[in-house]
Amino acid sequence: MQVVETLKALREARGALVGRVGLVPTMGALHGGHLALVEAARSDNDAVIATIFVNPAQFGAHEDLSKYPRTLARDLELLESQGADLVFTPANEVVYPAGYQTYVTVENLSEGLEGARRQGHFRGVATVVAKLFNMTQPDAAYFGQKDAQQVIVIRRMAADLNFPLTIEVIPTVREADGLAMSSRNVYLSVEERNAASVLYRALQAAGALYAQGERQPQALRAAMQTVLEAEPLARVHYVSAADAQTLHEAETPTEKPLLLSMAVQIGMTTLIDNLLLPLELNTRAGLTQALGYVERAE
Ligand code: AMP
């Protein structure tokens, strides 16, 4: 496995890779969720590139950029053991040199949910992902369901800017109690960590109602809210039941795929989670098909 920090070294190493290339972009502090993306990329492609870059452009002024966990040595060991071929770990100046001023904005899809809670977040995400696509020239790129709106935004961006690659979506990897793995889980105290399974329990409650035939979006949102409110450490930022293609909040019963999602603060840490309905869609194939489906021009 080769580790490179500069664009020149990346270009040379990328040029030497043969066949189909899969890209896994990350911010490091790797866990089982990231490794599932690498595993999928490994099995689909001839070569795998992973990137580790804590992207300042996607953090708000009052967010956790400076304390975001950084565990590079361990990350490289994990990537090597998962069979990555090339890892790109650029410094901020490599991605955003002095004088940098070009940003990618995906309009409507970036505005609600996480975009409303985190102003400018998806502008930062779309910009860095477009740049990473240009820098690494992958045939396929792998993203996690955990960040479902990110998937939807990136799919739109990739289609709109004619990136010649496919976006693959990997189901959320969870801890034993259902908590979605996240680099931010290390911020939780023991008490908060126990409370944090409430996000998954709330999604399960709404998923069970849907499976019993409930189709009123408001009833699904209320079911999530009720479970969350029973947890004293939880503060709800939003719960949503939205069209999984457009992210429009659903108001009337629909048979189209619905994305249940939420952001919930536990102590000082805000966690997000989601579930796609019908429940059978929470597989790689279902997610890749239904989450932010974009018709590409021929
Ligand atoms: P991050 O390092 O947090 O930017 O995440 C890098 C990629 O890993 C993104 O595509 C995430 O959606 C994905 N990811 C993060 N956590 C999980 C998880 N628990 N299961 C699946 N994918 C995940």
PDB file of C-alpha atoms and ligand atoms in Angstrom:
ATOM      1  CA  MET A   1       0.000   0.000   0.000  1.00  0.00           C
ATOM      2  CA  GLN A   2       1.362   3.367  -1.032  1.00  0.00           C
ATOM      3  CA  VAL A   3       0.707   6.526   1.011  1.00  0.00           C
ATOM      4  CA  VAL A   4       1.060   9.876  -0.771  1.00  0.00           C
ATOM      5  CA  GLU A   5       0.632  13.479   0.370  1.00  0.00           C
ATOM      6  CA  THR A   6       1.261  15.562  -2.742  1.00  0.00           C
ATOM      7  CA  LEU A   7      -0.629  15.905  -6.027  1.00  0.00           C
ATOM      8  CA  LYS A   8       2.454  14.961  -8.016  1.00  0.00           C
ATOM      9  CA  ALA A   9       2.918  11.723  -6.066  1.00  0.00           C
ATOM     10  CA  LEU A  10      -0.819  10.992  -6.295  1.00  0.00           C
ATOM     11  CA  ARG A  11      -0.821  11.494 -10.078  1.00  0.00           C
ATOM     12  CA  GLU A  12       2.128   9.131 -10.512  1.00  0.00           C
ATOM     13  CA  ALA A  13       0.686   6.458  -8.230  1.00  0.00           C
ATOM     14  CA  ARG A  14      -2.799   6.759  -9.765  1.00  0.00           C
ATOM     15  CA  GLY A  15      -1.285   6.431 -13.242  1.00  0.00           C
ATOM     16  CA  ALA A  16       0.390   3.184 -12.231  1.00  0.00           C
ATOM     17  CA  LEU A  17      -2.883   1.558 -11.098  1.00  0.00           C
ATOM     18  CA  VAL A  18      -4.305  -0.905 -13.604  1.00  0.00           C
ATOM     19  CA  GLY A  19      -7.989  -1.567 -14.325  1.00  0.00           C
ATOM     20  CA  ARG A  20     -11.086  -0.373 -12.480  1.00  0.00           C
ATOM     21  CA  VAL A  21     -10.428   1.940  -9.555  1.00  0.00           C
ATOM     22  CA  GLY A  22     -12.726   2.410  -6.539  1.00  0.00           C
ATOM     23  CA  LEU A  23     -12.471   5.499  -4.324  1.00  0.00           C
ATOM     24  CA  VAL A  24     -13.344   5.701  -0.618  1.00  0.00           C
ATOM     25  CA  PRO A  25     -13.206   9.295   0.664  1.00  0.00           C
ATOM     26  CA  THR A  26     -12.934   9.638   4.471  1.00  0.00           C
ATOM     27  CA  MET A  27     -11.993  12.083   7.195  1.00  0.00           C
ATOM     28  CA  GLY A  28     -10.007   9.364   9.020  1.00  0.00           C
ATOM     29  CA  ALA A  29     -10.601   8.116  12.586  1.00  0.00           C
ATOM     30  CA  LEU A  30     -11.651   4.966  10.808  1.00  0.00           C
ATOM     31  CA  HIS A  31     -14.182   2.477  12.174  1.00  0.00           C
ATOM     32  CA  GLY A  32     -16.182  -0.475  10.905  1.00  0.00           C
ATOM     33  CA  GLY A  33     -18.395   1.777   8.748  1.00  0.00           C
ATOM     34  CA  HIS A  34     -15.431   3.048   6.753  1.00  0.00           C
ATOM     35  CA  LEU A  35     -14.026  -0.460   6.483  1.00  0.00           C
ATOM     36  CA  ALA A  36     -17.285  -1.723   4.964  1.00  0.00           C
ATOM     37  CA  LEU A  37     -16.846   0.857   2.199  1.00  0.00           C
ATOM     38  CA  VAL A  38     -13.262  -0.273   1.582  1.00  0.00           C
ATOM     39  CA  GLU A  39     -14.368  -3.900   1.543  1.00  0.00           C
ATOM     40  CA  ALA A  40     -17.045  -3.178  -1.074  1.00  0.00           C
ATOM     41  CA  ALA A  41     -14.583  -1.156  -3.156  1.00  0.00           C
ATOM     42  CA  ARG A  42     -12.072  -3.988  -2.887  1.00  0.00           C
ATOM     43  CA  SER A  43     -14.495  -6.626  -4.109  1.00  0.00           C
ATOM     44  CA  ASP A  44     -15.823  -4.523  -7.044  1.00  0.00           C
ATOM     45  CA  ASN A  45     -12.577  -3.117  -8.413  1.00  0.00           C
ATOM     46  CA  ASP A  46      -9.006  -3.930  -9.442  1.00  0.00           C
ATOM     47  CA  ALA A  47      -7.592  -1.218  -7.201  1.00  0.00           C
ATOM     48  CA  VAL A  48      -8.754   0.842  -4.222  1.00  0.00           C
ATOM     49  CA  ILE A  49      -7.823   4.422  -3.352  1.00  0.00           C
ATOM     50  CA  ALA A  50      -8.760   5.775   0.086  1.00  0.00           C
ATOM     51  CA  THR A  51      -8.404   9.414   1.030  1.00  0.00           C
ATOM     52  CA  ILE A  52      -8.036  10.827   4.534  1.00  0.00           C
ATOM     53  CA  PHE A  53      -8.696  14.547   4.738  1.00  0.00           C
ATOM     54  CA  VAL A  54     -10.485  16.460   7.493  1.00  0.00           C
ATOM     55  CA  ASN A  55     -12.050  19.017   5.176  1.00  0.00           C
ATOM     56  CA  PRO A  56     -12.195  22.463   6.843  1.00  0.00           C
ATOM     57  CA  ALA A  57     -14.698  23.705   4.227  1.00  0.00           C
ATOM     58  CA  GLN A  58     -17.437  21.435   5.561  1.00  0.00           C
ATOM     59  CA  PHE A  59     -17.144  22.515   9.216  1.00  0.00           C
ATOM     60  CA  GLY A  60     -19.045  25.538  10.502  1.00  0.00           C
ATOM     61  CA  ALA A  61     -17.283  28.217  12.562  1.00  0.00           C
ATOM     62  CA  HIS A  62     -18.525  26.748  15.855  1.00  0.00           C
ATOM     63  CA  GLU A  63     -18.097  23.085  14.962  1.00  0.00           C
ATOM     64  CA  ASP A  64     -15.519  20.511  16.036  1.00  0.00           C
ATOM     65  CA  LEU A  65     -12.819  20.926  13.333  1.00  0.00           C
ATOM     66  CA  SER A  66      -9.959  21.422  15.807  1.00  0.00           C
ATOM     67  CA  LYS A  67     -10.970  18.546  18.085  1.00  0.00           C
ATOM     68  CA  TYR A  68     -12.079  16.122  15.350  1.00  0.00           C
ATOM     69  CA  PRO A  69     -10.307  12.793  16.162  1.00  0.00           C
ATOM     70  CA  ARG A  70      -7.107  12.158  14.194  1.00  0.00           C
ATOM     71  CA  THR A  71      -5.647   8.642  14.299  1.00  0.00           C
ATOM     72  CA  LEU A  72      -3.518   8.454  11.142  1.00  0.00           C
ATOM     73  CA  ALA A  73      -1.103   5.644  12.086  1.00  0.00           C
ATOM     74  CA  ARG A  74      -3.951   3.333  13.079  1.00  0.00           C
ATOM     75  CA  ASP A  75      -6.012   4.345  10.016  1.00  0.00           C
ATOM     76  CA  LEU A  76      -3.151   3.356   7.706  1.00  0.00           C
ATOM     77  CA  GLU A  77      -2.802  -0.029   9.421  1.00  0.00           C
ATOM     78  CA  LEU A  78      -6.538  -0.666   9.009  1.00  0.00           C
ATOM     79  CA  LEU A  79      -6.510   0.382   5.349  1.00  0.00           C
ATOM     80  CA  GLU A  80      -3.531  -1.829   4.645  1.00  0.00           C
ATOM     81  CA  SER A  81      -5.224  -4.816   6.295  1.00  0.00           C
ATOM     82  CA  GLN A  82      -8.390  -4.158   4.214  1.00  0.00           C
ATOM     83  CA  GLY A  83      -6.332  -4.254   1.024  1.00  0.00           C
ATOM     84  CA  ALA A  84      -6.290  -0.581  -0.030  1.00  0.00           C
ATOM     85  CA  ASP A  85      -3.670   0.076  -2.715  1.00  0.00           C
ATOM     86  CA  LEU A  86      -3.181   3.805  -2.407  1.00  0.00           C
ATOM     87  CA  VAL A  87      -3.949   6.314   0.366  1.00  0.00           C
ATOM     88  CA  PHE A  88      -3.969  10.065  -0.237  1.00  0.00           C
ATOM     89  CA  THR A  89      -3.474  12.154   2.929  1.00  0.00           C
ATOM     90  CA  PRO A  90      -3.126  15.743   1.713  1.00  0.00           C
ATOM     91  CA  ALA A  91      -2.389  18.757   3.927  1.00  0.00           C
ATOM     92  CA  ASN A  92      -4.938  21.602   3.847  1.00  0.00           C
ATOM     93  CA  GLU A  93      -2.621  23.633   1.569  1.00  0.00           C
ATOM     94  CA  VAL A  94      -2.621  20.884  -1.046  1.00  0.00           C
ATOM     95  CA  VAL A  95      -6.423  20.933  -1.317  1.00  0.00           C
ATOM     96  CA  TYR A  96      -6.947  24.668  -0.711  1.00  0.00           C
ATOM     97  CA  PRO A  97      -3.776  26.530  -1.723  1.00  0.00           C
ATOM     98  CA  ALA A  98      -3.452  30.276  -1.095  1.00  0.00           C
ATOM     99  CA  GLY A  99      -5.885  32.183  -3.291  1.00  0.00           C
ATOM    100  CA  TYR A 100      -8.390  29.317  -3.503  1.00  0.00           C
ATOM    101  CA  GLN A 101     -11.903  30.526  -4.412  1.00  0.00           C
ATOM    102  CA  THR A 102     -13.911  27.929  -6.332  1.00  0.00           C
ATOM    103  CA  TYR A 103     -16.832  26.143  -4.641  1.00  0.00           C
ATOM    104  CA  VAL A 104     -19.504  23.709  -5.795  1.00  0.00           C
ATOM    105  CA  THR A 105     -23.072  24.344  -4.631  1.00  0.00           C
ATOM    106  CA  VAL A 106     -25.832  21.785  -5.121  1.00  0.00           C
ATOM    107  CA  GLU A 107     -28.867  23.988  -4.664  1.00  0.00           C
ATOM    108  CA  ASN A 108     -32.156  22.622  -3.279  1.00  0.00           C
ATOM    109  CA  LEU A 109     -30.917  19.254  -2.000  1.00  0.00           C
ATOM    110  CA  SER A 110     -28.365  20.988   0.241  1.00  0.00           C
ATOM    111  CA  GLU A 111     -30.807  23.294   1.937  1.00  0.00           C
ATOM    112  CA  GLY A 112     -32.899  21.187   4.338  1.00  0.00           C
ATOM    113  CA  LEU A 113     -32.099  18.804   7.202  1.00  0.00           C
ATOM    114  CA  GLU A 114     -28.299  18.744   7.810  1.00  0.00           C
ATOM    115  CA  GLY A 115     -27.903  21.678   5.421  1.00  0.00           C
ATOM    116  CA  ALA A 116     -30.243  23.809   7.521  1.00  0.00           C
ATOM    117  CA  ARG A 117     -28.563  22.745  10.752  1.00  0.00           C
ATOM    118  CA  ARG A 118     -25.039  23.188   9.337  1.00  0.00           C
ATOM    119  CA  GLN A 119     -24.877  26.273   7.078  1.00  0.00           C
ATOM    120  CA  GLY A 120     -22.417  25.767   4.230  1.00  0.00           C
ATOM    121  CA  HIS A 121     -21.767  22.130   5.116  1.00  0.00           C
ATOM    122  CA  PHE A 122     -22.783  20.604   1.793  1.00  0.00           C
ATOM    123  CA  ARG A 123     -21.008  23.320  -0.177  1.00  0.00           C
ATOM    124  CA  GLY A 124     -17.844  22.150   1.560  1.00  0.00           C
ATOM    125  CA  VAL A 125     -18.678  18.486   0.978  1.00  0.00           C
ATOM    126  CA  ALA A 126     -19.586  18.896  -2.713  1.00  0.00           C
ATOM    127  CA  THR A 127     -16.459  20.967  -3.324  1.00  0.00           C
ATOM    128  CA  VAL A 128     -14.018  18.547  -1.746  1.00  0.00           C
ATOM    129  CA  VAL A 129     -15.654  15.482  -3.290  1.00  0.00           C
ATOM    130  CA  ALA A 130     -15.582  17.061  -6.770  1.00  0.00           C
ATOM    131  CA  LYS A 131     -11.906  17.840  -6.247  1.00  0.00           C
ATOM    132  CA  LEU A 132     -11.153  14.320  -4.983  1.00  0.00           C
ATOM    133  CA  PHE A 133     -12.934  12.872  -8.029  1.00  0.00           C
ATOM    134  CA  ASN A 134     -10.765  15.001 -10.310  1.00  0.00           C
ATOM    135  CA  MET A 135      -7.601  14.186  -8.402  1.00  0.00           C
ATOM    136  CA  THR A 136      -8.124  10.412  -8.205  1.00  0.00           C
ATOM    137  CA  GLN A 137     -10.138   9.697 -11.388  1.00  0.00           C
ATOM    138  CA  PRO A 138     -12.103   6.743  -9.986  1.00  0.00           C
ATOM    139  CA  ASP A 139     -14.527   4.483 -11.857  1.00  0.00           C
ATOM    140  CA  ALA A 140     -16.709   4.131  -8.761  1.00  0.00           C
ATOM    141  CA  ALA A 141     -16.926   5.991  -5.457  1.00  0.00           C
ATOM    142  CA  TYR A 142     -18.257   4.530  -2.185  1.00  0.00           C
ATOM    143  CA  PHE A 143     -20.348   6.423   0.366  1.00  0.00           C
ATOM    144  CA  GLY A 144     -22.207   5.386   3.515  1.00  0.00           C
ATOM    145  CA  GLN A 145     -25.956   5.423   4.137  1.00  0.00           C
ATOM    146  CA  LYS A 146     -25.190   6.997   7.536  1.00  0.00           C
ATOM    147  CA  ASP A 147     -24.805  10.322   5.735  1.00  0.00           C
ATOM    148  CA  ALA A 148     -27.839   9.869   3.480  1.00  0.00           C
ATOM    149  CA  GLN A 149     -28.275  13.515   2.495  1.00  0.00           C
ATOM    150  CA  GLN A 150     -24.582  13.583   1.576  1.00  0.00           C
ATOM    151  CA  VAL A 151     -25.194  10.662  -0.790  1.00  0.00           C
ATOM    152  CA  ILE A 152     -28.122  12.490  -2.370  1.00  0.00           C
ATOM    153  CA  VAL A 153     -26.149  15.726  -2.796  1.00  0.00           C
ATOM    154  CA  ILE A 154     -23.092  13.957  -4.228  1.00  0.00           C
ATOM    155  CA  ARG A 155     -25.121  11.924  -6.670  1.00  0.00           C
ATOM    156  CA  ARG A 156     -26.713  15.086  -8.027  1.00  0.00           C
ATOM    157  CA  MET A 157     -23.334  16.830  -8.200  1.00  0.00           C
ATOM    158  CA  ALA A 158     -21.680  13.889  -9.984  1.00  0.00           C
ATOM    159  CA  ALA A 159     -24.457  13.741 -12.580  1.00  0.00           C
ATOM    160  CA  ASP A 160     -24.710  17.517 -13.024  1.00  0.00           C
ATOM    161  CA  LEU A 161     -20.949  17.924 -13.528  1.00  0.00           C
ATOM    162  CA  ASN A 162     -20.673  14.813 -15.755  1.00  0.00           C
ATOM    163  CA  PHE A 163     -18.231  12.863 -13.633  1.00  0.00           C
ATOM    164  CA  PRO A 164     -17.801   9.529 -15.463  1.00  0.00           C
ATOM    165  CA  LEU A 165     -18.200   7.305 -12.412  1.00  0.00           C
ATOM    166  CA  THR A 166     -20.820   5.451 -10.414  1.00  0.00           C
ATOM    167  CA  ILE A 167     -21.801   6.226  -6.817  1.00  0.00           C
ATOM    168  CA  GLU A 168     -22.232   3.153  -4.621  1.00  0.00           C
ATOM    169  CA  VAL A 169     -24.081   3.327  -1.300  1.00  0.00           C
ATOM    170  CA  ILE A 170     -23.183   0.991   1.581  1.00  0.00           C
ATOM    171  CA  PRO A 171     -25.655   0.317   4.436  1.00  0.00           C
ATOM    172  CA  THR A 172     -24.989   1.839   7.849  1.00  0.00           C
ATOM    173  CA  VAL A 173     -22.750  -0.295  10.062  1.00  0.00           C
ATOM    174  CA  ARG A 174     -23.969  -0.322  13.665  1.00  0.00           C
ATOM    175  CA  GLU A 175     -22.763  -1.204  17.153  1.00  0.00           C
ATOM    176  CA  ALA A 176     -24.481  -4.098  18.963  1.00  0.00           C
ATOM    177  CA  ASP A 177     -27.167  -1.808  20.450  1.00  0.00           C
ATOM    178  CA  GLY A 178     -27.935  -0.222  17.079  1.00  0.00           C
ATOM    179  CA  LEU A 179     -25.912   2.989  17.440  1.00  0.00           C
ATOM    180  CA  ALA A 180     -24.525   3.925  14.017  1.00  0.00           C
ATOM    181  CA  MET A 181     -20.727   3.811  14.049  1.00  0.00           C
ATOM    182  CA  SER A 182     -19.307   7.333  13.822  1.00  0.00           C
ATOM    183  CA  SER A 183     -15.940   8.949  14.428  1.00  0.00           C
ATOM    184  CA  ARG A 184     -17.814  11.357  16.721  1.00  0.00           C
ATOM    185  CA  ASN A 185     -19.012   8.583  19.085  1.00  0.00           C
ATOM    186  CA  VAL A 186     -15.709   8.942  20.979  1.00  0.00           C
ATOM    187  CA  TYR A 187     -16.998  12.292  22.293  1.00  0.00           C
ATOM    188  CA  LEU A 188     -19.746  10.522  24.294  1.00  0.00           C
ATOM    189  CA  SER A 189     -19.412   9.847  28.043  1.00  0.00           C
ATOM    190  CA  VAL A 190     -20.467   6.389  29.270  1.00  0.00           C
ATOM    191  CA  GLU A 191     -23.882   7.723  30.251  1.00  0.00           C
ATOM    192  CA  GLU A 192     -24.326   9.512  26.916  1.00  0.00           C
ATOM    193  CA  ARG A 193     -23.146   6.458  25.014  1.00  0.00           C
ATOM    194  CA  ASN A 194     -25.894   4.398  26.684  1.00  0.00           C
ATOM    195  CA  ALA A 195     -28.499   7.024  25.806  1.00  0.00           C
ATOM    196  CA  ALA A 196     -27.303   7.246  22.189  1.00  0.00           C
ATOM    197  CA  SER A 197     -29.034   4.038  21.116  1.00  0.00           C
ATOM    198  CA  VAL A 198     -32.263   6.064  21.272  1.00  0.00           C
ATOM    199  CA  LEU A 199     -31.792   7.213  17.660  1.00  0.00           C
ATOM    200  CA  TYR A 200     -31.900   3.656  16.385  1.00  0.00           C
ATOM    201  CA  ARG A 201     -34.807   2.763  18.664  1.00  0.00           C
ATOM    202  CA  ALA A 202     -36.778   5.727  17.332  1.00  0.00           C
ATOM    203  CA  LEU A 203     -36.116   4.700  13.717  1.00  0.00           C
ATOM    204  CA  GLN A 204     -37.087   1.110  14.515  1.00  0.00           C
ATOM    205  CA  ALA A 205     -40.354   2.247  16.091  1.00  0.00           C
ATOM    206  CA  ALA A 206     -41.334   4.220  12.985  1.00  0.00           C
ATOM    207  CA  GLY A 207     -40.132   1.394  10.712  1.00  0.00           C
ATOM    208  CA  ALA A 208     -42.323  -1.081  12.617  1.00  0.00           C
ATOM    209  CA  LEU A 209     -45.361   1.218  12.270  1.00  0.00           C
ATOM    210  CA  TYR A 210     -44.736   1.484   8.537  1.00  0.00           C
ATOM    211  CA  ALA A 211     -44.425  -2.299   8.283  1.00  0.00           C
ATOM    212  CA  GLN A 212     -47.851  -2.541   9.967  1.00  0.00           C
ATOM    213  CA  GLY A 213     -49.293  -0.336   7.226  1.00  0.00           C
ATOM    214  CA  GLU A 214     -49.005   3.190   8.601  1.00  0.00           C
ATOM    215  CA  ARG A 215     -48.448   5.560   5.677  1.00  0.00           C
ATOM    216  CA  GLN A 216     -49.142   8.973   7.245  1.00  0.00           C
ATOM    217  CA  PRO A 217     -45.738  10.719   7.307  1.00  0.00           C
ATOM    218  CA  GLN A 218     -46.821  12.758  10.323  1.00  0.00           C
ATOM    219  CA  ALA A 219     -47.558   9.557  12.278  1.00  0.00           C
ATOM    220  CA  LEU A 220     -44.073   8.240  11.432  1.00  0.00           C
ATOM    221  CA  ARG A 221     -42.462  11.484  12.586  1.00  0.00           C
ATOM    222  CA  ALA A 222     -44.554  11.439  15.774  1.00  0.00           C
ATOM    223  CA  ALA A 223     -43.479   7.848  16.529  1.00  0.00           C
ATOM    224  CA  MET A 224     -39.813   8.861  16.307  1.00  0.00           C
ATOM    225  CA  GLN A 225     -40.384  11.985  18.385  1.00  0.00           C
ATOM    226  CA  THR A 226     -42.139  10.000  21.154  1.00  0.00           C
ATOM    227  CA  VAL A 227     -39.235   7.570  21.556  1.00  0.00           C
ATOM    228  CA  LEU A 228     -36.670  10.396  21.503  1.00  0.00           C
ATOM    229  CA  GLU A 229     -38.566  12.464  24.074  1.00  0.00           C
ATOM    230  CA  ALA A 230     -38.516   9.553  26.519  1.00  0.00           C
ATOM    231  CA  GLU A 231     -34.704   9.846  26.710  1.00  0.00           C
ATOM    232  CA  PRO A 232     -33.807  12.672  29.134  1.00  0.00           C
ATOM    233  CA  LEU A 233     -30.316  13.213  27.656  1.00  0.00           C
ATOM    234  CA  ALA A 234     -31.621  13.635  24.103  1.00  0.00           C
ATOM    235  CA  ARG A 235     -32.369  17.010  22.511  1.00  0.00           C
ATOM    236  CA  VAL A 236     -34.028  16.695  19.111  1.00  0.00           C
ATOM    237  CA  HIS A 237     -32.787  19.030  16.347  1.00  0.00           C
ATOM    238  CA  TYR A 238     -35.126  17.544  13.746  1.00  0.00           C
ATOM    239  CA  VAL A 239     -37.001  14.393  12.772  1.00  0.00           C
ATOM    240  CA  SER A 240     -37.953  13.982   9.141  1.00  0.00           C
ATOM    241  CA  ALA A 241     -39.876  11.671   6.841  1.00  0.00           C
ATOM    242  CA  ALA A 242     -38.974  12.872   3.357  1.00  0.00           C
ATOM    243  CA  ASP A 243     -39.122  11.737  -0.243  1.00  0.00           C
ATOM    244  CA  ALA A 244     -35.876   9.752  -0.656  1.00  0.00           C
ATOM    245  CA  GLN A 245     -35.227  11.235  -4.086  1.00  0.00           C
ATOM    246  CA  THR A 246     -36.070  14.931  -3.627  1.00  0.00           C
ATOM    247  CA  LEU A 247     -35.781  15.249   0.188  1.00  0.00           C
ATOM    248  CA  HIS A 248     -39.101  17.127   0.201  1.00  0.00           C
ATOM    249  CA  GLU A 249     -40.776  16.584   3.549  1.00  0.00           C
ATOM    250  CA  ALA A 250     -43.667  14.158   3.007  1.00  0.00           C
ATOM    251  CA  GLU A 251     -47.107  15.419   4.034  1.00  0.00           C
ATOM    252  CA  THR A 252     -49.462  12.877   2.480  1.00  0.00           C
ATOM    253  CA  PRO A 253     -49.357   9.064   2.369  1.00  0.00           C
ATOM    254  CA  THR A 254     -47.048   7.777  -0.341  1.00  0.00           C
ATOM    255  CA  GLU A 255     -45.792   4.463  -1.661  1.00  0.00           C
ATOM    256  CA  LYS A 256     -42.573   6.110  -2.872  1.00  0.00           C
ATOM    257  CA  PRO A 257     -39.381   5.419  -0.875  1.00  0.00           C
ATOM    258  CA  LEU A 258     -39.274   7.566   2.266  1.00  0.00           C
ATOM    259  CA  LEU A 259     -36.166   8.580   4.134  1.00  0.00           C
ATOM    260  CA  LEU A 260     -36.660   8.765   7.903  1.00  0.00           C
ATOM    261  CA  SER A 261     -33.869  10.851   9.378  1.00  0.00           C
ATOM    262  CA  MET A 262     -32.954  12.748  12.512  1.00  0.00           C
ATOM    263  CA  ALA A 263     -30.311  14.821  14.241  1.00  0.00           C
ATOM    264  CA  VAL A 264     -30.260  14.442  18.007  1.00  0.00           C
ATOM    265  CA  GLN A 265     -27.943  16.093  20.497  1.00  0.00           C
ATOM    266  CA  ILE A 266     -26.712  13.942  23.362  1.00  0.00           C
ATOM    267  CA  GLY A 267     -24.693  16.075  25.786  1.00  0.00           C
ATOM    268  CA  MET A 268     -22.474  18.260  23.588  1.00  0.00           C
ATOM    269  CA  THR A 269     -22.469  15.827  20.640  1.00  0.00           C
ATOM    270  CA  THR A 270     -24.995  15.825  17.813  1.00  0.00           C
ATOM    271  CA  LEU A 271     -25.604  12.437  16.201  1.00  0.00           C
ATOM    272  CA  ILE A 272     -27.472  11.668  12.986  1.00  0.00           C
ATOM    273  CA  ASP A 273     -29.135   8.502  11.750  1.00  0.00           C
ATOM    274  CA  ASN A 274     -31.646   7.394   9.136  1.00  0.00           C
ATOM    275  CA  LEU A 275     -33.670   4.507   7.775  1.00  0.00           C
ATOM    276  CA  LEU A 276     -35.124   4.027   4.315  1.00  0.00           C
ATOM    277  CA  LEU A 277     -38.702   2.806   3.878  1.00  0.00           C
ATOM    278  CA  PRO A 278     -39.816   0.263   2.796  1.00  0.00           C
ATOM    279  CA  LEU A 279     -37.374  -1.548   5.095  1.00  0.00           C
ATOM    280  CA  GLU A 280     -36.213  -3.923   2.337  1.00  0.00           C
ATOM    281  CA  LEU A 281     -34.450  -0.953   0.698  1.00  0.00           C
ATOM    282  CA  ASN A 282     -31.814  -0.769   3.453  1.00  0.00           C
ATOM    283  CA  THR A 283     -29.422  -2.931   1.458  1.00  0.00           C
ATOM    284  CA  ARG A 284     -26.589  -1.901  -0.822  1.00  0.00           C
ATOM    285  CA  ALA A 285     -28.729  -2.534  -3.923  1.00  0.00           C
ATOM    286  CA  GLY A 286     -31.823  -0.844  -2.489  1.00  0.00           C
ATOM    287  CA  LEU A 287     -29.942   2.217  -1.279  1.00  0.00           C
ATOM    288  CA  THR A 288     -27.899   2.583  -4.447  1.00  0.00           C
ATOM    289  CA  GLN A 289     -31.136   2.481  -6.411  1.00  0.00           C
ATOM    290  CA  ALA A 290     -33.461   4.593  -4.280  1.00  0.00           C
ATOM    291  CA  LEU A 291     -31.414   7.152  -2.332  1.00  0.00           C
ATOM    292  CA  GLY A 292     -31.267  10.332  -4.430  1.00  0.00           C
ATOM    293  CA  TYR A 293     -31.972   8.566  -7.688  1.00  0.00           C
ATOM    294  CA  VAL A 294     -30.750  10.744 -10.561  1.00  0.00           C
ATOM    295  CA  GLU A 295     -31.612  10.250 -14.198  1.00  0.00           C
ATOM    296  CA  ARG A 296     -28.443  10.771 -16.220  1.00  0.00           C
ATOM    297  CA  ALA A 297     -28.609  12.238 -19.713  1.00  0.00           C
ATOM    298  CA  GLU A 298     -27.457   9.817 -22.418  1.00  0.00           C
TER     299      GLU A 298
HETATM  300  P1  AMP B   1     -16.442  10.406   7.350  1.00  0.00           P
HETATM  301  O1  AMP B   1     -15.029   9.977   7.617  1.00  0.00           O
HETATM  302  O2  AMP B   1     -17.265  10.542   8.575  1.00  0.00           O
HETATM  303  O3  AMP B   1     -16.525  11.592   6.417  1.00  0.00           O
HETATM  304  O4  AMP B   1     -17.110   9.213   6.544  1.00  0.00           O
HETATM  305  C1  AMP B   1     -16.538   8.723   5.363  1.00  0.00           C
HETATM  306  C2  AMP B   1     -17.521   7.813   4.693  1.00  0.00           C
HETATM  307  O5  AMP B   1     -17.855   6.728   5.560  1.00  0.00           O
HETATM  308  C3  AMP B   1     -18.831   8.519   4.343  1.00  0.00           C
HETATM  309  O6  AMP B   1     -19.270   8.063   3.074  1.00  0.00           O
HETATM  310  C4  AMP B   1     -19.744   8.048   5.439  1.00  0.00           C
HETATM  311  O7  AMP B   1     -21.105   8.055   5.081  1.00  0.00           O
HETATM  312  C5  AMP B   1     -19.251   6.646   5.662  1.00  0.00           C
HETATM  313  N1  AMP B   1     -19.669   6.156   6.978  1.00  0.00           N
HETATM  314  C6  AMP B   1     -19.482   6.783   8.171  1.00  0.00           C
HETATM  315  N2  AMP B   1     -20.031   6.067   9.169  1.00  0.00           N
HETATM  316  C7  AMP B   1     -20.600   4.974   8.600  1.00  0.00           C
HETATM  317  C8  AMP B   1     -21.318   3.848   9.101  1.00  0.00           C
HETATM  318  N3  AMP B   1     -21.582   3.695  10.407  1.00  0.00           N
HETATM  319  N4  AMP B   1     -21.724   2.921   8.213  1.00  0.00           N
HETATM  320  C9  AMP B   1     -21.475   3.060   6.888  1.00  0.00           C
HETATM  321  N5  AMP B   1     -20.786   4.082   6.357  1.00  0.00           N
HETATM  322  C10 AMP B   1     -20.354   5.034   7.199  1.00  0.00           C
END
